[in-house]
Short mmCIF file of C-alpha atoms and ligand atoms in Angstrom, two decimals:
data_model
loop_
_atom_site.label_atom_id
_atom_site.label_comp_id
_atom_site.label_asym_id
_atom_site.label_seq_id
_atom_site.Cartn_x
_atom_site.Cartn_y
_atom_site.Cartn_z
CA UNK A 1 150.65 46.45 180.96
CA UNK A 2 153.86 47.35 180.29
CA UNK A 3 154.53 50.46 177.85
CA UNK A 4 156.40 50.49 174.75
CA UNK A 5 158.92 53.36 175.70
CA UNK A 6 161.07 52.73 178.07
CA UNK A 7 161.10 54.67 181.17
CA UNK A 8 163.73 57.84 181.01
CA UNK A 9 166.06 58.08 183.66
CA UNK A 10 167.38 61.48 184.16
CA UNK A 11 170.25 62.47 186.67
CA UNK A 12 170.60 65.75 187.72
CA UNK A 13 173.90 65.90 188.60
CA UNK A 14 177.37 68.04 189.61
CA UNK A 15 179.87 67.91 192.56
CA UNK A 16 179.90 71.40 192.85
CA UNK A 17 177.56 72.94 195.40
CA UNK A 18 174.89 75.29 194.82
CA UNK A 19 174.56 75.47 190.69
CA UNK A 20 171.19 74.85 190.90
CA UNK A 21 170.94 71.02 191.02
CA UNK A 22 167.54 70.72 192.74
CA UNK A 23 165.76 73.84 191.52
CA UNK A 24 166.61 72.59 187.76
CA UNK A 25 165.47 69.09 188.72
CA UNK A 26 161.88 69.99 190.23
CA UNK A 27 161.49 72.55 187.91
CA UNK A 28 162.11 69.75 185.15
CA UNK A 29 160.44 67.83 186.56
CA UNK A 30 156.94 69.72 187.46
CA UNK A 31 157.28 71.37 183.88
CA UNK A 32 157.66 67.79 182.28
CA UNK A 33 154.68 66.86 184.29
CA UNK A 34 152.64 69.79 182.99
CA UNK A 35 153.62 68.77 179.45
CA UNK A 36 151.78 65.43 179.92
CA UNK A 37 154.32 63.17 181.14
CA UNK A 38 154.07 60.90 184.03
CA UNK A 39 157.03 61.83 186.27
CA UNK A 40 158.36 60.74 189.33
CA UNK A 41 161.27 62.63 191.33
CA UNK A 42 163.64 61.07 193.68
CA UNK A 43 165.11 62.94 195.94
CA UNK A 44 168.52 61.38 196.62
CA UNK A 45 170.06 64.54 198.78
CA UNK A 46 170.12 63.91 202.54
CA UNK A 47 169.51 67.59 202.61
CA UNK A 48 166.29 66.90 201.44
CA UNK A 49 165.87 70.39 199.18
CA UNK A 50 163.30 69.17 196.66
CA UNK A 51 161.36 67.26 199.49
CA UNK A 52 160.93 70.28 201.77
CA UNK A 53 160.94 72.28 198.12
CA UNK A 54 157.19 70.46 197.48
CA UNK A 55 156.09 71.42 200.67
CA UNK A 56 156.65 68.22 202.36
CA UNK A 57 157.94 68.67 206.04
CA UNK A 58 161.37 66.33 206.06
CA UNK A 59 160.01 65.37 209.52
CA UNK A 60 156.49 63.83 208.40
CA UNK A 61 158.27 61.98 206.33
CA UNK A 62 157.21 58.03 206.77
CA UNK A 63 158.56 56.05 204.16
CA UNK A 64 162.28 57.93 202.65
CA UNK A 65 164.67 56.90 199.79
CA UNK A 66 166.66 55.38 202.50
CA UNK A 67 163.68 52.81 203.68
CA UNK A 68 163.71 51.90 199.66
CA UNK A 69 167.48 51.80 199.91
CA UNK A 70 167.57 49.53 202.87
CA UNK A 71 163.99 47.78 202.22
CA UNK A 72 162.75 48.73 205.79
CA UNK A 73 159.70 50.09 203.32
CA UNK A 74 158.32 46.89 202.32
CA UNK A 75 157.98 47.54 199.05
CA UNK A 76 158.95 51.16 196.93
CA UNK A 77 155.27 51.77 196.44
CA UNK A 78 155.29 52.67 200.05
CA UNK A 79 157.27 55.39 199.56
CA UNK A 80 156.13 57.02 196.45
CA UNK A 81 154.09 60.13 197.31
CA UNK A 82 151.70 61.47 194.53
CA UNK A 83 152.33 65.58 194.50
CA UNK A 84 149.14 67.94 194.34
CA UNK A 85 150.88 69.11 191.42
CA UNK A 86 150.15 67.77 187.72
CA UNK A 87 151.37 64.20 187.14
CA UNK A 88 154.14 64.43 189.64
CA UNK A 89 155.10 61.95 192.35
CA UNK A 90 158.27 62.27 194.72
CA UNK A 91 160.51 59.57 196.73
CA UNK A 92 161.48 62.12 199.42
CA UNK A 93 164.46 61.53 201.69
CA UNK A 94 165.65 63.16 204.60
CA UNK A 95 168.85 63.16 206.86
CA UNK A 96 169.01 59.24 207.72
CA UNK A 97 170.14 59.57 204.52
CA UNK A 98 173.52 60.07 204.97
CA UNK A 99 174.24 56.93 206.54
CA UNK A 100 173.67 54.95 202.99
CA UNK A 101 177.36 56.37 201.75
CA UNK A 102 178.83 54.10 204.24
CA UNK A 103 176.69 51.48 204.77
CA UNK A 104 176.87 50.58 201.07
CA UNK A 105 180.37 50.51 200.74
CA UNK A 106 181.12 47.33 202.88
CA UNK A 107 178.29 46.10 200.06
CA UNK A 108 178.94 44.04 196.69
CA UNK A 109 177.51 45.45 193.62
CA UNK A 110 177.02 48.34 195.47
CA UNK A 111 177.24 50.28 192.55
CA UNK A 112 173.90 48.95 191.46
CA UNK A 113 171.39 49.07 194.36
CA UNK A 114 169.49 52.28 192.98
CA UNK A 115 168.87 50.43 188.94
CA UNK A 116 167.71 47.14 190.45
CA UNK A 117 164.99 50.04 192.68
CA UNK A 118 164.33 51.66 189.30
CA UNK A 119 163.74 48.16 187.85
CA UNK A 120 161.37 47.49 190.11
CA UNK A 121 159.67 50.88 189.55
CA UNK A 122 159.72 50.48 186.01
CA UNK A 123 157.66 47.42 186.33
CA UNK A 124 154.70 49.18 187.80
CA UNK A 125 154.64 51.06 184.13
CA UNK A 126 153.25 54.09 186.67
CA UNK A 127 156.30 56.91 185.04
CA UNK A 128 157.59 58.18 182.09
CA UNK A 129 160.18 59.76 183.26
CA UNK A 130 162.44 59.39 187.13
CA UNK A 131 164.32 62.74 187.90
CA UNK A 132 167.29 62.18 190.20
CA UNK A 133 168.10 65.26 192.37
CA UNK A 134 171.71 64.18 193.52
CA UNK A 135 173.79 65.35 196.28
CA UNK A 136 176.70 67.76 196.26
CA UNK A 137 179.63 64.95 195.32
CA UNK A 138 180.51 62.06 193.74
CA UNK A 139 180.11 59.27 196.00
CA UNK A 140 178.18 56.34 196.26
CA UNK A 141 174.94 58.24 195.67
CA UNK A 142 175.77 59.97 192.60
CA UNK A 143 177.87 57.03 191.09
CA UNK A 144 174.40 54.96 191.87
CA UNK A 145 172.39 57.54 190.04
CA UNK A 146 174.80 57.33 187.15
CA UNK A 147 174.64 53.52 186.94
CA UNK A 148 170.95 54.16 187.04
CA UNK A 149 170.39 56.57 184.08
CA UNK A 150 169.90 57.17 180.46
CA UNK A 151 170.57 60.22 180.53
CA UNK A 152 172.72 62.97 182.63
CA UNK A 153 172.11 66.83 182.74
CA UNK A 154 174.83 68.88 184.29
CA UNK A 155 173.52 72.59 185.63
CA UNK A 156 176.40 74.67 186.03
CA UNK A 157 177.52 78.21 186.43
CA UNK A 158 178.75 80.76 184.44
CA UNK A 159 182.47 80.69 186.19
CA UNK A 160 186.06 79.97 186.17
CA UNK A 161 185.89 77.47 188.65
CA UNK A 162 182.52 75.29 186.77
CA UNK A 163 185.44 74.73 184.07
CA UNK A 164 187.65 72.37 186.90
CA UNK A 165 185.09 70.95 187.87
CA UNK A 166 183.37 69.76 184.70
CA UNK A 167 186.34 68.51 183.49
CA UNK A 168 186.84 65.79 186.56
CA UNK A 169 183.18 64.69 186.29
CA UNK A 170 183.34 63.99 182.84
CA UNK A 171 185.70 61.61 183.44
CA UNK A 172 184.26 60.18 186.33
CA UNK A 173 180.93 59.94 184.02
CA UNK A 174 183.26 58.24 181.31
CA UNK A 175 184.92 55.41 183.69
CA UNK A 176 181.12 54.71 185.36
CA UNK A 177 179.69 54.89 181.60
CA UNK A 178 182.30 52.64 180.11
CA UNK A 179 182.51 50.33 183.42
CA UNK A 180 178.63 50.27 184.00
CA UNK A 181 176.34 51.52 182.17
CA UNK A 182 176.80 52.16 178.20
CA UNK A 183 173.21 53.18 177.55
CA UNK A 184 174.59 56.75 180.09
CA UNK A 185 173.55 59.55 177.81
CA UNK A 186 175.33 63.63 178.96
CA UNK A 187 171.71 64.85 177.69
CA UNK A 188 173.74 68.41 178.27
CA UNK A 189 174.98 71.32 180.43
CA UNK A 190 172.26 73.34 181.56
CA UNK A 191 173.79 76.68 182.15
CA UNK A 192 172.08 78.27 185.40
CA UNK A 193 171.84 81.78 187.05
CA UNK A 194 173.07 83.05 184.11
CA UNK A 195 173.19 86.90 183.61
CA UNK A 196 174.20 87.72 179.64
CA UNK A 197 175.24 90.83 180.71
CA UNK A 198 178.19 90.42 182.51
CA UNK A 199 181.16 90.13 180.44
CA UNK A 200 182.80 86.74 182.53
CA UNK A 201 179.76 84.85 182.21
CA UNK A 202 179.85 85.37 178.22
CA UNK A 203 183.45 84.72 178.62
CA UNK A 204 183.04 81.51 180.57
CA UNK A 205 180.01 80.52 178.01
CA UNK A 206 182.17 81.17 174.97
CA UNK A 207 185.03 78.63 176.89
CA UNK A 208 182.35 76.17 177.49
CA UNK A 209 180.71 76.56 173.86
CA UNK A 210 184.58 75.61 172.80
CA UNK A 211 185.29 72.70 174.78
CA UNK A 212 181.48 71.15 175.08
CA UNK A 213 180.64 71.88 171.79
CA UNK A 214 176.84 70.80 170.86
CA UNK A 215 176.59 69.65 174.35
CA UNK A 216 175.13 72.89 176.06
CA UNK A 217 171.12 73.64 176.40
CA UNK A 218 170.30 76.16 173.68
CA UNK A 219 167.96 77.44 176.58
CA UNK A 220 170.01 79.13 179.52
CA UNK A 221 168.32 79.69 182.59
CA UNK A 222 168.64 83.54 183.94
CA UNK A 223 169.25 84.65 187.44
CA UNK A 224 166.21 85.89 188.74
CA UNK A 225 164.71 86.82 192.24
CA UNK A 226 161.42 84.57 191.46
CA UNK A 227 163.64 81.59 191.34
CA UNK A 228 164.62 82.14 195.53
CA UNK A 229 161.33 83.90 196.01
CA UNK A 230 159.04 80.40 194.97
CA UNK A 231 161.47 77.78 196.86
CA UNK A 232 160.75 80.15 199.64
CA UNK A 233 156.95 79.89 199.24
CA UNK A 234 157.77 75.87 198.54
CA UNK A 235 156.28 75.92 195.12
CA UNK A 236 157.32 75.17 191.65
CA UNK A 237 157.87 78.20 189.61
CA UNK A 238 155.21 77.09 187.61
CA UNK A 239 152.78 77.11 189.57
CA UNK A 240 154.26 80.08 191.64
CA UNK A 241 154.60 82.00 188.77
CA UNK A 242 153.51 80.72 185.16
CA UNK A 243 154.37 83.40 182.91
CA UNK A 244 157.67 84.23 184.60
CA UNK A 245 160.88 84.23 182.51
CA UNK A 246 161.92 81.50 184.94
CA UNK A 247 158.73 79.34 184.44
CA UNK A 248 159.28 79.35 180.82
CA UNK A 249 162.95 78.86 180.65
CA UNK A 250 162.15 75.91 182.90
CA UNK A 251 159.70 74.84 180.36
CA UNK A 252 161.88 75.25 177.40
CA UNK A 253 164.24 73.25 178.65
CA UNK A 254 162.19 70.56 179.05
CA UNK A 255 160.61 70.36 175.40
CA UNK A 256 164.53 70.39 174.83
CA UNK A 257 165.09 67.20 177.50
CA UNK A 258 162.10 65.52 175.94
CA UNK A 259 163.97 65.92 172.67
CA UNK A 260 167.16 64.72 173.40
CA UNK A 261 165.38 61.56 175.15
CA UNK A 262 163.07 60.75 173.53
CA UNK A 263 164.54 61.87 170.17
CA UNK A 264 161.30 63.83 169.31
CA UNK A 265 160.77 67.27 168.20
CA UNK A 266 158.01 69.88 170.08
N1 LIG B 301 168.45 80.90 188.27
C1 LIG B 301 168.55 81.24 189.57
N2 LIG B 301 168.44 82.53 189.95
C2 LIG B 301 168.56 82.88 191.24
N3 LIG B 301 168.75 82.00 192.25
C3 LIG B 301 168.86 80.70 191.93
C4 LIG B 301 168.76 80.24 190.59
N4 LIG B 301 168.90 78.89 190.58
C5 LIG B 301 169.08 78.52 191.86
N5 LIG B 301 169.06 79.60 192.67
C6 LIG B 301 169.24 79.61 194.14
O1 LIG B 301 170.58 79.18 194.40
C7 LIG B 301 170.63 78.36 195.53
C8 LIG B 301 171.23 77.01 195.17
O2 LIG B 301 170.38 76.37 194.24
P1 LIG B 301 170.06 74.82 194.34
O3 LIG B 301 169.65 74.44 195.73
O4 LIG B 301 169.14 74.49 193.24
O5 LIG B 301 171.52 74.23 194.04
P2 LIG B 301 172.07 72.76 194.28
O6 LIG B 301 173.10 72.52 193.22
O7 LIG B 301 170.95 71.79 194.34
O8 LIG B 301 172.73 72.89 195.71
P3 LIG B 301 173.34 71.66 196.58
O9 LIG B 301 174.64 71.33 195.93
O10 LIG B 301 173.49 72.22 197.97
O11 LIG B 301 172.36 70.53 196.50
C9 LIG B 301 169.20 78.25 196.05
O12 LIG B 301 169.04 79.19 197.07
C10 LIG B 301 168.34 78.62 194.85
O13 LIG B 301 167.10 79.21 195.21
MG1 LIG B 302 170.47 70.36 195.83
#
């Protein structure tokens, strides 16, 4: 039977590379699991970080995001793998991937193709929550994601050049929100690899702080050698490390996401 609360759909999401898109999302993701909610991650990155970051081989892969994509899975069941980890399934995906950019373009509504997959998902009432880790741009992919969410988080660095960026896709989230999908929620900016001590990152903080004003995590999330050292060992930081300052931040945030989504207070 279908629940009362709708499922939260949560994009992680920047054109930049290398901010810490997919360690924020499985982190998120694993922590939100831990807290009790039933969460399913899709990995939508032909690179396939957070698929090979669970310890899934992109090679053994049978069923990807792309088979859901292009229904060569039968049904997206098929390619929903439950995680040894608490309450945490993944889509995975894998290089065939990359293909979808231009194969959906020729497509109408191709906009839409990922909501009508999280419609279907939603009907098996199996998640509380659907992470998106999206790719490094904003093409088809990420505008698919967007159409597909209630809610975006943006991680981002401490730097000049996070400011350009930010700025063009905020408007590309306003023209897809205002064109497609009015229930898009910027949940926030999640500042990542953050180190307080170095006078430009408090700079670039304080410039963010002024132009994004309410709209930054209260928890940052600090650069720190356990981060590298667990996607290494293919684990999430929780259980790589528990009581790390990473595992925690990564858990803070996430009372914070539940929070924002849900509207409730931990
Ligand atoms: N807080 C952190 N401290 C130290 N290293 C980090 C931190 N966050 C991420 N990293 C490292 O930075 C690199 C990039 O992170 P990640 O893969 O999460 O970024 P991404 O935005 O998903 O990249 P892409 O755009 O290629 O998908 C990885 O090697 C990751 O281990
Ligand atoms: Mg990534």
């Amino acid at each position: 039977m279908k629940g009362t609360q709708d499922v939260q759909v949560i994009s992680f999401a920047n054109q930049k590379g290398g901010v810490g898109k997919t360690t924020s999302a499985l982190n998120c993701a694993t922590s939100l699991g831990v807290l009790g909610k039933r969460v399913l991650l899709i990995d939508l990155d032909p690179q396939a970080n957070s698929t090979s970051a669970l310890g899934i081989p992109k090679n053994s892969v049978k069923h990807s995001i792309y088979d859901v994509f292009t229904e060569k899975a039968n049904n997206v069941c098929e390619a929903i793998v439950e995680t040894r980890y608490k309450n945490l399934s993944i889509i995975p995906s894998n290089m065939s991937f990359a293909s979808i950019e231009a194969e959906l373009s020729a497509l109408p509504g191709r906009e839409s193709y990922l909501k009508r997959i999280v419609k279907k998902i939603d009907e098996l009432d199996l998640f509380d929550y659907i992470i998106f880790d999206c790719p490094p741009s904003l093409g088809m992919i990420t505008v698919n994601a967007l159409v597909a969410s209630t809610g975006l988080i943006i991680p981002t660095q401490c730097e000049y050049f996070a400011l350009e960026g930010l700025t063009q896709l905020m408007m590309s989230v306003k023209a897809i929100k205002s064109r497609y999908n009015l229930g898009l929620n910027i949940l926030g900016i999640l500042i990542t690899m953050f180190t307080p001590r170095f006078k430009l990152s408090q700079e670039v903080l304080n410039e963010l702080e002024k132009y994004y004003f309410g709209m930054i995590f209260d928890q940052k999330i600090s650069r720190s050698v356990v981060i590298s050292e667990s996607s290494s060992f293919a684990e999430p930081l929780h259980y790589y490390s528990k009581y790390s300052k990473s595992s925690l931040e990564y858990m803070s945030v996430s009372k914070e996401i539940i929070t924002k989504a849900e509207g409730l207070f931990l």
